[in-house]
Amino acid sequence: MASSGGEETPEILAFMKLALEQAKIAFESLEVPVGCVIVMDGKVISHGRNRTNETRNATRHAEMEAIDVLLNEWKEKKHTKHQVADMFSKCYLYVTCEPCIMCASALSFLGIKEVFYGCANDKFGGCGSILSLHTTTTTTSDIGRKSYKCTGGIMGEEAVNLFRNFYELGNPNAPKPHRQLVQQP
Amino acid sequence: MNKCEVKEHWGIVYVPDKPPFPLHQQPTVKVHAAVIDPKHANTLVRKLNQILPLENLRHVKRVRKQVLDEGGIRLSMMLCLADESDDTQLEIIPQEIVDLINLYKLETFITKVCKYAPISKEEWIEQSKLWPTSYHPPTYNISGITGFSEEESLSVCTFMKQALDLSKCECQIVNAAIIVDPSTNYIIAHARDQVNSCSCFINHEHDVMVSCLNPWQWCNENSSSCSWHPLRHAAIVAIENSSERDRRLFPGSGLDESTDHLEHDLMLKKQKTECVKKEVVDSQSNNSLTELTRPYLCTGYDIYLVWEPCAMCAMALVHQRVKRIFYAFPNRKTGALGSVDRLQGEKSLNHHYAVFQVMLPQEKNPLINI
């Protein structure tokens, strides 16, 4: 996991703003506010936001939603698996929070080119915080594991603020012990 | 349901939260310690717990008491973590500790303590030879960790047998998943890998295409139809099926409804998390849906998988709050429940399931018959 160190290009910031727009849509839908966009050849080709509460499926993270949009579209166009794999290898993901262990693995399986994220995910993060599923070692590259470049800290504060606002309201779907309202100082 | 006739050939083995280490090869970490004057012991312990609590070494006692040959006792105190590579680099000691060392004129030395808390009395005795640790026998309330009753073992192998049957078709062997509510023994959902479309009509030999074993290989498998998806591993599909069932059986509980509803919702979740067993006896004879309570994700449910899941699937099962995972075959290259990673032992995660490997009689191994 690399931190951006404030070297974000206007393009990176612009795409992250679009991902934050998605996160805000999640927030307004009472979902944990995470959003993302997928970019190929400088164009946004897919977007997604968390839908775990609505679907009652806790795996429906923003990344999974955006990936499924692409897969459906590409399969409708009768692209072969090889063409699909080739296209994923040209895709950049901009996501407001570090991908979790599940999503970080999935992105490696697909062979995505690069990931930019907002805030780190110090409980579930799969791109350096808890596990490093975006990297390969000599043993893991033997089994065909694919690595991707990952840069964090892009507009992280905005992403954190959304989480803060969300948890102050109380995640309506969290089990009871976790649903305590944050006391404002 | 098929019963397991040869129950004695099956075994259920708990896969613990930390990797098993041989009794005499417990992993250690280096720490700075110092011999202290017993009359300062209480003050020092209090001060150290304040300035440097050592969260990851809570199982290690702060003070070691040694009985000397000449009859006296010697107290040593663990101060802070030491650098793992170099020996006597005082500069990595935090300033507050350095102040304490100077104030009490402590002579520090580097020693080793055990990195992980002991999981058995034997480990505890062995660890304490190095530096004393504390041992707390497991207080889990997840049933099975301390053993299964005969009835439970029987239903575990019955469900695993169903998962094995599900993993095979005419042309392929894939991973299969069955989600079960153990309080009623209802099957909540089942699924096979859907990474590659099945092509039974081609009628060739059994291809082993277990998604979790080779998750990067999806684009190299031939597929004649368009029903493929690189991420639709059996566990992911089973979770999707269970959430579909939830929405179908318990509709209209969207989040944009009243607070009253949310309160009711939370009450249901609380009931589920407390694992209240309901009408277990009746459920065998009566299939009425009125008995069912709305689940909170897969809280309280078990999943049976033929192969140990990869990190994607294992994390999906954390997210979906599965209670216990049973798998038959380890996944040496990409398994995330002990083989490569061990998500059940990742302390930072917000949910932890218990993991078991179901050992099969030899003839049940599908790979043997290929």
Coordinates of C-alpha atoms in Angstrom, one line a residue:
Chain A
M1 CA 0.0 0.0 0.0
A2 CA 1.5 3.3 -1.0
S3 CA 0.3 6.6 0.1
S4 CA -0.2 9.2 -2.5
G5 CA 1.8 11.9 -0.7
G6 CA -0.2 14.7 -2.2
E7 CA 0.9 14.0 -5.8
E8 CA -2.6 13.4 -7.1
T9 CA -3.1 14.6 -10.7
P10 CA -6.3 16.6 -11.5
E11 CA -7.5 13.5 -13.3
I12 CA -7.2 11.2 -10.3
L13 CA -9.0 13.8 -8.1
A14 CA -11.8 14.2 -10.7
F15 CA -12.4 10.4 -10.7
M16 CA -12.3 10.2 -7.0
K17 CA -14.9 12.9 -6.8
L18 CA -17.1 10.7 -8.9
A19 CA -16.5 7.8 -6.6
L20 CA -17.4 10.1 -3.6
E21 CA -20.7 11.0 -5.5
Q22 CA -21.5 7.3 -5.5
A23 CA -20.7 7.0 -1.8
K24 CA -23.1 9.9 -1.1
I25 CA -25.8 8.1 -3.0
A26 CA -25.2 5.1 -0.7
F27 CA -25.3 7.3 2.3
E28 CA -28.7 8.8 1.2
S29 CA -30.0 5.2 0.7
L30 CA -29.0 4.4 4.3
E31 CA -26.1 2.2 3.2
V32 CA -22.5 2.2 4.5
P33 CA -21.2 5.1 2.3
V34 CA -18.7 3.6 -0.1
G35 CA -18.7 4.3 -3.8
C36 CA -16.5 3.6 -6.8
V37 CA -16.0 4.2 -10.5
I38 CA -14.1 2.0 -13.0
V39 CA -12.1 3.8 -15.7
M40 CA -10.8 2.6 -19.0
D41 CA -9.0 4.7 -21.6
G42 CA -9.7 7.8 -19.5
K43 CA -13.4 7.3 -19.4
V44 CA -15.7 6.1 -16.6
I45 CA -17.2 2.8 -17.9
S46 CA -18.9 1.6 -14.7
H47 CA -19.8 2.8 -11.2
G48 CA -21.2 1.2 -8.1
R49 CA -22.0 1.8 -4.5
N50 CA -22.7 -0.3 -1.4
R51 CA -26.0 -2.2 -1.5
T52 CA -25.6 -4.5 1.4
N53 CA -28.7 -3.4 3.4
E54 CA -31.1 -3.3 0.5
T55 CA -30.0 -6.8 -0.8
R56 CA -29.5 -8.3 2.6
N57 CA -26.3 -9.6 1.0
A58 CA -23.3 -8.2 2.9
T59 CA -21.1 -9.0 -0.1
R60 CA -22.7 -6.4 -2.3
H61 CA -19.9 -3.9 -1.9
A62 CA -19.5 -1.0 -4.3
E63 CA -16.7 -2.8 -6.2
M64 CA -18.8 -5.9 -6.7
E65 CA -21.7 -3.9 -8.0
A66 CA -19.4 -2.0 -10.5
I67 CA -17.7 -5.2 -11.7
D68 CA -21.1 -6.9 -12.3
V69 CA -22.3 -4.0 -14.4
L70 CA -19.2 -4.5 -16.6
L71 CA -19.5 -8.2 -16.8
N72 CA -23.1 -8.1 -17.8
E73 CA -22.4 -5.5 -20.5
W74 CA -19.4 -7.3 -21.9
K75 CA -21.2 -10.7 -21.9
E76 CA -24.2 -9.1 -23.7
K77 CA -21.7 -8.0 -26.4
K78 CA -20.6 -11.6 -26.7
H79 CA -17.0 -10.9 -25.7
T80 CA -15.0 -14.0 -24.9
K81 CA -13.4 -14.6 -21.6
H82 CA -10.0 -13.7 -23.0
Q83 CA -11.4 -10.4 -24.3
V84 CA -12.9 -9.7 -20.9
A85 CA -9.7 -10.5 -19.1
D86 CA -7.8 -8.2 -21.5
M87 CA -10.2 -5.4 -20.8
F88 CA -10.0 -5.8 -17.0
S89 CA -6.2 -5.5 -17.4
K90 CA -6.8 -2.0 -18.7
C91 CA -9.1 -0.9 -16.0
Y92 CA -8.5 1.5 -13.1
L93 CA -10.6 1.4 -10.0
Y94 CA -11.3 4.5 -7.9
V95 CA -12.9 3.7 -4.6
T96 CA -13.5 5.8 -1.5
C97 CA -12.3 3.2 1.0
E98 CA -9.5 0.6 0.7
P99 CA -11.0 -2.6 -0.7
C100 CA -11.8 -5.2 1.9
I101 CA -10.1 -8.6 1.8
M102 CA -13.0 -10.0 -0.3
C103 CA -12.9 -7.2 -2.9
A104 CA -9.0 -7.0 -2.9
S105 CA -9.0 -10.8 -3.8
A106 CA -11.6 -10.4 -6.4
L107 CA -9.7 -7.5 -8.1
S108 CA -6.6 -9.7 -8.3
F109 CA -8.7 -12.6 -9.8
L110 CA -9.9 -10.2 -12.5
G111 CA -6.4 -8.9 -13.1
I112 CA -7.3 -5.2 -12.7
K113 CA -4.5 -2.8 -13.6
E114 CA -4.5 -0.2 -10.8
V115 CA -6.5 0.9 -7.7
F116 CA -6.8 4.3 -6.1
Y117 CA -8.6 4.6 -2.8
G118 CA -9.6 7.2 -0.3
C119 CA -9.2 6.2 3.3
A120 CA -7.5 3.1 4.7
N121 CA -9.7 0.3 6.0
D122 CA -7.9 -0.7 9.2
K123 CA -10.4 -3.4 10.1
F124 CA -11.0 -5.3 6.8
G125 CA -8.5 -3.8 4.3
G126 CA -7.0 -6.3 1.8
C127 CA -4.6 -3.9 0.1
G128 CA -2.1 -3.6 3.0
S129 CA -4.0 -2.9 6.2
I130 CA -4.8 -6.4 7.2
L131 CA -3.7 -8.6 4.3
S132 CA -1.8 -7.6 1.1
L133 CA -3.7 -9.4 -1.6
H134 CA -2.7 -6.9 -4.3
T135 CA 1.0 -8.0 -4.2
T136 CA 2.7 -11.2 -5.3
T137 CA 5.6 -13.0 -3.9
T138 CA 7.7 -15.7 -5.6
T139 CA 5.5 -18.4 -4.2
T140 CA 2.2 -16.7 -5.0
S141 CA 3.2 -15.7 -8.6
D142 CA 3.8 -19.4 -9.3
I143 CA 0.1 -20.1 -8.9
G144 CA -0.8 -17.3 -11.3
R145 CA -1.7 -14.7 -8.7
K146 CA -2.0 -11.3 -10.3
S147 CA -0.7 -8.1 -8.6
Y148 CA -2.0 -4.6 -9.1
K149 CA -0.7 -1.2 -8.1
C150 CA -2.5 0.4 -5.2
T151 CA -2.4 4.0 -4.0
G152 CA -4.2 5.2 -0.9
G153 CA -5.0 8.6 0.6
I154 CA -6.8 10.2 -2.3
M155 CA -9.3 12.6 -0.7
G156 CA -9.3 10.3 2.3
E157 CA -10.7 12.9 4.6
E158 CA -13.9 13.3 2.5
A159 CA -14.4 9.5 2.6
V160 CA -13.9 9.4 6.4
N161 CA -16.3 12.3 6.9
L162 CA -19.0 10.4 5.1
F163 CA -18.4 7.4 7.4
R164 CA -18.4 9.6 10.5
N165 CA -21.8 11.1 9.5
F166 CA -23.1 7.7 8.8
Y167 CA -22.1 6.1 12.0
E168 CA -23.3 9.1 14.0
L169 CA -26.8 8.3 12.7
G170 CA -26.2 4.7 13.6
N171 CA -25.9 2.0 11.0
P172 CA -29.6 0.9 10.9
N173 CA -28.5 -2.6 9.9
A174 CA -25.8 -3.3 12.5
P175 CA -26.5 -5.8 15.2
K176 CA -27.6 -4.2 18.5
P177 CA -24.3 -4.0 20.4
H178 CA -22.8 -1.9 17.6
R179 CA -25.6 0.5 17.2
Q180 CA -24.7 3.0 19.7
L181 CA -24.9 6.6 18.7
V182 CA -21.7 8.6 18.8
Q183 CA -21.9 11.2 21.5
Q184 CA -21.0 14.6 20.2
P185 CA -18.5 16.4 22.4
Chain B
M1 CA -31.5 -37.7 3.8
N2 CA -28.8 -40.2 3.4
K3 CA -27.3 -41.2 6.7
C4 CA -23.6 -41.8 7.1
E5 CA -23.5 -45.5 7.6
V6 CA -19.8 -45.6 8.3
K7 CA -19.7 -42.8 10.9
E8 CA -16.6 -44.1 12.5
H9 CA -14.6 -43.3 9.4
W10 CA -15.5 -39.7 9.5
G11 CA -13.9 -37.1 11.8
I12 CA -14.5 -33.5 12.6
V13 CA -11.4 -31.5 13.4
Y14 CA -11.4 -28.0 14.8
V15 CA -9.2 -25.6 12.8
P16 CA -8.0 -23.1 15.4
D17 CA -7.6 -19.3 15.2
K18 CA -3.8 -19.5 15.2
P19 CA -1.5 -21.8 13.3
P20 CA -0.6 -24.8 15.4
F21 CA 3.0 -24.8 16.6
P22 CA 4.9 -27.7 18.0
L23 CA 4.9 -27.6 21.8
H24 CA 8.7 -26.8 21.9
Q25 CA 8.7 -24.3 19.0
Q26 CA 6.3 -21.6 20.1
P27 CA 7.0 -18.3 18.2
T28 CA 8.6 -15.7 20.4
V29 CA 9.3 -12.0 20.3
K30 CA 12.2 -10.0 21.8
V31 CA 11.5 -7.6 24.6
H32 CA 13.5 -5.3 26.8
A33 CA 13.4 -6.4 30.4
A34 CA 15.1 -5.4 33.7
V35 CA 15.8 -6.9 37.1
I36 CA 13.8 -4.8 39.6
D37 CA 13.8 -4.2 43.3
P38 CA 10.8 -6.1 44.7
K39 CA 9.7 -3.0 46.7
H40 CA 9.3 -1.1 43.4
A41 CA 7.3 -3.8 41.7
N42 CA 3.8 -2.5 42.2
T43 CA 4.6 1.1 41.3
L44 CA 6.5 0.0 38.2
V45 CA 3.7 -2.3 37.0
R46 CA 1.1 0.5 37.5
K47 CA 3.3 3.0 35.6
L48 CA 4.1 0.6 32.8
N49 CA 0.5 -0.4 32.3
Q50 CA -0.3 3.3 31.9
I51 CA 2.5 4.3 29.5
L52 CA 2.8 1.1 27.5
P53 CA 0.1 -1.5 27.9
L54 CA 1.5 -3.9 25.2
E55 CA -1.9 -4.9 23.8
N56 CA -0.6 -7.8 21.7
L57 CA 1.2 -9.3 24.7
R58 CA -1.6 -9.3 27.2
H59 CA -1.1 -13.0 27.8
V60 CA 2.5 -12.3 28.9
K61 CA 2.9 -11.5 32.6
R62 CA 4.7 -8.3 33.2
V63 CA 6.8 -9.6 36.1
R64 CA 8.8 -12.8 36.2
K65 CA 9.8 -14.3 39.6
Q66 CA 12.8 -16.6 39.8
V67 CA 13.9 -18.5 42.8
L68 CA 17.7 -18.3 43.0
D69 CA 19.9 -21.2 44.0
E70 CA 21.1 -19.4 47.1
G71 CA 17.5 -19.1 48.3
G72 CA 16.5 -15.5 47.4
I73 CA 14.1 -14.4 44.7
R74 CA 14.7 -12.3 41.7
L75 CA 12.0 -10.2 40.0
S76 CA 12.4 -9.2 36.4
M77 CA 10.0 -6.9 34.5
M78 CA 9.1 -6.8 30.8
L79 CA 9.4 -3.1 29.7
C80 CA 8.7 -2.9 26.0
L81 CA 9.2 -4.7 22.6
A82 CA 12.8 -4.9 21.3
D83 CA 14.0 -4.7 17.8
E84 CA 13.9 -8.2 16.2
S85 CA 17.1 -7.8 14.3
D86 CA 19.6 -5.8 16.4
D87 CA 20.4 -6.6 20.0
T88 CA 21.2 -3.5 22.1
Q89 CA 19.7 -0.5 20.4
L90 CA 18.6 1.6 23.3
E91 CA 17.2 4.3 21.0
I92 CA 14.2 2.3 20.0
I93 CA 13.0 2.3 23.6
P94 CA 10.2 4.9 24.0
Q95 CA 11.2 8.0 25.9
E96 CA 8.8 7.4 28.8
I97 CA 10.4 4.0 29.3
V98 CA 13.9 5.5 29.1
D99 CA 12.9 8.0 31.8
L100 CA 11.7 5.1 34.0
I101 CA 15.0 3.2 33.4
N102 CA 16.9 6.3 34.5
L103 CA 14.7 7.1 37.5
Y104 CA 14.9 3.5 38.9
K105 CA 18.5 2.9 37.7
L106 CA 17.4 -0.2 35.9
E107 CA 19.8 -2.4 34.0
T108 CA 18.0 -3.7 31.0
F109 CA 18.5 -6.9 29.1
I110 CA 16.9 -8.4 26.1
T111 CA 14.9 -11.6 26.4
K112 CA 12.2 -13.6 24.6
V113 CA 8.6 -14.1 25.4
C114 CA 6.0 -16.2 23.6
K115 CA 4.2 -14.3 20.8
Y116 CA 0.8 -16.0 21.1
A117 CA -1.4 -16.8 24.0
P118 CA -1.3 -20.5 25.0
I119 CA -4.2 -22.6 23.8
S120 CA -3.7 -25.5 26.1
K121 CA -2.3 -26.2 29.6
E122 CA 0.6 -28.0 28.0
E123 CA 1.5 -25.0 25.9
W124 CA 1.2 -22.7 28.9
I125 CA 3.6 -24.9 31.0
E126 CA 6.0 -24.9 28.1
Q127 CA 5.8 -21.1 27.5
S128 CA 6.2 -20.2 31.1
K129 CA 9.6 -21.8 31.2
L130 CA 10.7 -19.0 28.9
W131 CA 8.8 -16.2 30.6
P132 CA 5.5 -16.6 32.5
T133 CA 2.2 -16.3 30.5
S134 CA -1.4 -16.6 31.5
Y135 CA -3.7 -19.3 30.3
H136 CA -7.4 -18.8 29.8
P137 CA -9.2 -22.0 28.7
P138 CA -11.5 -21.1 25.7
T139 CA -14.8 -19.5 26.7
Y140 CA -16.3 -19.7 23.2
N141 CA -20.0 -20.4 23.1
I142 CA -19.8 -21.7 19.5
S143 CA -20.8 -25.3 19.9
G144 CA -18.5 -27.9 18.5
I145 CA -15.1 -26.4 19.5
T146 CA -15.1 -28.6 22.5
G147 CA -16.5 -31.6 20.6
F148 CA -19.7 -32.8 18.9
S149 CA -22.4 -35.0 20.3
E150 CA -23.2 -38.1 18.3
E151 CA -26.3 -36.6 16.9
E152 CA -24.4 -33.4 15.8
S153 CA -21.6 -35.4 14.2
L154 CA -24.2 -37.4 12.3
S155 CA -25.9 -34.3 10.9
V156 CA -22.5 -32.7 10.1
C157 CA -21.5 -35.7 7.9
T158 CA -24.9 -35.9 6.4
F159 CA -24.7 -32.3 5.2
M160 CA -21.1 -32.8 4.0
K161 CA -22.1 -35.8 2.1
Q162 CA -24.7 -33.7 0.3
A163 CA -22.2 -31.1 -0.5
L164 CA -19.9 -33.8 -2.0
D165 CA -22.7 -35.1 -4.1
L166 CA -23.5 -31.6 -5.2
S167 CA -19.9 -30.9 -6.3
K168 CA -20.0 -33.6 -9.0
C169 CA -21.9 -33.7 -12.2
E170 CA -21.5 -35.6 -15.4
C171 CA -18.6 -33.5 -16.7
Q172 CA -17.1 -31.5 -13.8
I173 CA -16.0 -31.5 -10.2
V174 CA -16.5 -28.1 -8.7
N175 CA -16.8 -26.6 -5.3
A176 CA -20.2 -26.8 -3.7
A177 CA -21.7 -25.0 -0.7
I178 CA -24.7 -25.7 1.5
I179 CA -26.0 -23.2 4.1
V180 CA -27.8 -24.8 7.0
D181 CA -29.7 -23.5 10.0
P182 CA -28.4 -25.9 12.7
S183 CA -31.2 -25.1 15.1
T184 CA -33.7 -26.6 12.7
N185 CA -31.5 -28.5 10.2
Y186 CA -33.2 -26.6 7.4
I187 CA -31.1 -26.1 4.3
I188 CA -31.2 -22.4 3.7
A189 CA -29.4 -22.3 0.4
H190 CA -27.1 -24.4 -1.8
A191 CA -24.9 -23.6 -4.8
R192 CA -22.1 -24.9 -7.0
D193 CA -19.4 -22.9 -8.6
Q194 CA -20.7 -20.8 -11.5
V195 CA -17.4 -19.6 -12.8
N196 CA -17.6 -21.9 -15.8
S197 CA -20.8 -23.1 -17.4
C198 CA -21.4 -26.8 -17.1
S199 CA -21.1 -28.6 -20.4
C200 CA -22.4 -32.1 -19.5
F201 CA -23.6 -32.7 -23.0
I202 CA -20.1 -32.8 -24.3
N203 CA -19.6 -35.8 -22.2
H204 CA -15.9 -35.8 -21.4
E205 CA -14.0 -36.9 -18.4
H206 CA -14.5 -35.3 -15.0
D207 CA -12.7 -31.9 -15.2
V208 CA -11.7 -30.6 -11.8
M209 CA -12.6 -26.9 -11.9
V210 CA -12.8 -25.8 -8.3
S211 CA -12.8 -22.0 -8.4
C212 CA -11.3 -21.4 -5.0
L213 CA -8.3 -23.6 -6.0
N214 CA -7.5 -21.7 -9.1
P215 CA -9.2 -18.4 -8.9
W216 CA -7.0 -16.8 -11.6
Q217 CA -7.6 -19.5 -14.2
W218 CA -11.2 -18.5 -15.1
C219 CA -10.2 -17.0 -18.5
N220 CA -8.3 -20.1 -19.6
E221 CA -11.2 -22.5 -19.2
N222 CA -13.2 -23.2 -22.3
S223 CA -16.8 -22.2 -22.1
S224 CA -19.4 -22.8 -24.8
S225 CA -22.1 -20.7 -23.4
C226 CA -22.3 -17.3 -21.9
S227 CA -23.2 -18.4 -18.3
W228 CA -19.8 -17.8 -16.7
H229 CA -18.6 -15.3 -14.2
P230 CA -15.1 -15.1 -12.8
L231 CA -16.3 -14.3 -9.2
R232 CA -19.2 -16.7 -8.8
H233 CA -17.6 -19.2 -6.5
A234 CA -19.9 -21.6 -4.7
A235 CA -19.8 -19.7 -1.4
I236 CA -20.6 -16.4 -3.1
V237 CA -23.6 -17.9 -5.0
A238 CA -24.8 -19.6 -1.8
I239 CA -24.8 -16.3 0.1
E240 CA -26.7 -14.7 -2.8
N241 CA -29.3 -17.5 -2.7
S242 CA -29.7 -17.2 1.0
S243 CA -30.2 -13.4 0.8
E244 CA -32.7 -14.0 -2.0
R245 CA -34.6 -16.4 0.2
D246 CA -34.5 -13.9 3.0
R247 CA -36.1 -11.2 0.7
R248 CA -38.6 -13.7 -0.6
L249 CA -39.8 -15.1 2.8
F250 CA -39.6 -11.8 4.7
P251 CA -40.5 -9.1 2.2
G252 CA -41.2 -5.5 3.0
S253 CA -38.6 -4.9 5.6
G254 CA -36.7 -2.3 3.6
L255 CA -34.7 0.3 5.5
D256 CA -36.9 3.2 4.5
E257 CA -39.6 2.1 6.9
S258 CA -40.5 3.3 10.3
T259 CA -38.3 3.2 13.4
D260 CA -40.7 0.8 15.0
H261 CA -39.9 -1.7 12.3
L262 CA -36.2 -1.2 12.9
E263 CA -36.6 -1.9 16.5
H264 CA -38.5 -5.0 15.7
D265 CA -35.7 -5.9 13.3
L266 CA -33.1 -5.4 16.0
M267 CA -35.1 -7.6 18.3
L268 CA -35.1 -10.4 15.8
K269 CA -31.3 -10.0 15.3
K270 CA -30.8 -10.1 19.0
Q271 CA -32.8 -13.3 19.2
K272 CA -30.7 -14.8 16.4
T273 CA -27.4 -13.8 17.9
E274 CA -28.3 -15.2 21.2
C275 CA -29.0 -18.5 19.3
V276 CA -32.4 -19.1 20.9
K277 CA -33.4 -22.5 19.8
K278 CA -37.0 -22.5 18.6
E279 CA -39.3 -25.4 18.0
V280 CA -36.5 -27.7 17.0
V281 CA -38.5 -30.7 17.6
D282 CA -41.6 -29.5 15.8
S283 CA -39.7 -28.4 12.7
Q284 CA -38.9 -32.0 11.8
S285 CA -42.6 -32.7 11.2
N286 CA -44.0 -29.3 10.3
N287 CA -42.7 -27.3 7.4
S288 CA -44.9 -24.3 8.1
L289 CA -43.1 -21.0 7.4
T290 CA -44.8 -19.3 10.3
E291 CA -42.2 -21.0 12.5
L292 CA -39.4 -19.2 10.8
T293 CA -37.8 -16.1 12.1
R294 CA -36.3 -13.5 9.9
P295 CA -32.6 -14.0 9.8
Y296 CA -30.0 -11.3 10.1
L297 CA -27.8 -12.2 7.2
C298 CA -26.5 -15.7 8.0
T299 CA -26.2 -15.2 11.8
G300 CA -26.4 -18.6 13.5
Y301 CA -26.0 -20.6 10.2
D302 CA -23.4 -23.1 9.2
I303 CA -21.9 -23.5 5.7
Y304 CA -20.6 -26.8 4.3
L305 CA -18.0 -26.4 1.6
V306 CA -16.2 -29.3 -0.2
W307 CA -12.9 -27.3 -0.5
E308 CA -11.4 -24.8 1.9
P309 CA -12.4 -21.3 0.5
C310 CA -10.1 -18.7 -1.0
A311 CA -9.7 -15.3 0.7
M312 CA -12.6 -13.8 -1.3
C313 CA -15.0 -16.4 -0.2
A314 CA -13.7 -16.6 3.4
M315 CA -14.1 -12.9 3.7
A316 CA -17.6 -13.0 2.2
L317 CA -18.5 -15.5 4.9
V318 CA -17.2 -13.1 7.5
H319 CA -19.4 -10.3 6.0
Q320 CA -22.4 -12.5 5.9
R321 CA -21.9 -13.5 9.6
V322 CA -21.8 -17.3 9.2
K323 CA -21.4 -19.1 12.5
R324 CA -19.4 -22.2 11.5
I325 CA -17.6 -23.4 8.4
F326 CA -17.1 -27.0 7.6
Y327 CA -14.9 -28.0 4.7
A328 CA -13.6 -31.4 3.6
F329 CA -10.4 -30.7 1.6
P330 CA -7.7 -28.2 2.4
N331 CA -6.8 -25.6 -0.3
R332 CA -3.0 -25.6 0.0
K333 CA -2.3 -22.8 -2.4
T334 CA -5.0 -20.2 -1.8
G335 CA -7.0 -21.4 1.3
A336 CA -7.8 -18.6 3.7
L337 CA -8.9 -20.7 6.7
G338 CA -5.5 -22.0 7.8
S339 CA -3.7 -23.1 4.6
V340 CA -2.3 -19.7 3.5
D341 CA -4.3 -17.1 5.5
R342 CA -6.3 -17.7 8.6
L343 CA -9.2 -15.2 8.7
Q344 CA -10.8 -16.9 11.7
G345 CA -7.8 -15.6 13.7
E346 CA -7.7 -12.0 12.3
K347 CA -8.5 -10.1 15.4
S348 CA -9.4 -6.8 13.6
L349 CA -12.4 -8.4 11.8
N350 CA -15.8 -7.6 13.2
H351 CA -17.0 -11.2 13.1
H352 CA -15.4 -14.5 13.8
Y353 CA -16.6 -18.0 12.8
A354 CA -15.4 -21.3 14.0
V355 CA -13.8 -23.5 11.3
F356 CA -13.8 -27.3 11.1
Q357 CA -12.3 -29.8 8.7
V358 CA -14.5 -32.8 8.1
M359 CA -12.2 -35.8 7.5
L360 CA -13.7 -38.3 5.1
P361 CA -13.3 -42.0 4.6
Q362 CA -10.9 -42.5 1.7
E363 CA -13.5 -43.7 -0.8
K364 CA -15.4 -40.4 -0.4
N365 CA -12.6 -38.3 -1.9
P366 CA -13.8 -37.4 -5.4
L367 CA -10.3 -37.0 -6.7
I368 CA -9.5 -40.6 -6.0
N369 CA -12.0 -41.8 -8.5
I370 CA -10.9 -39.7 -11.4

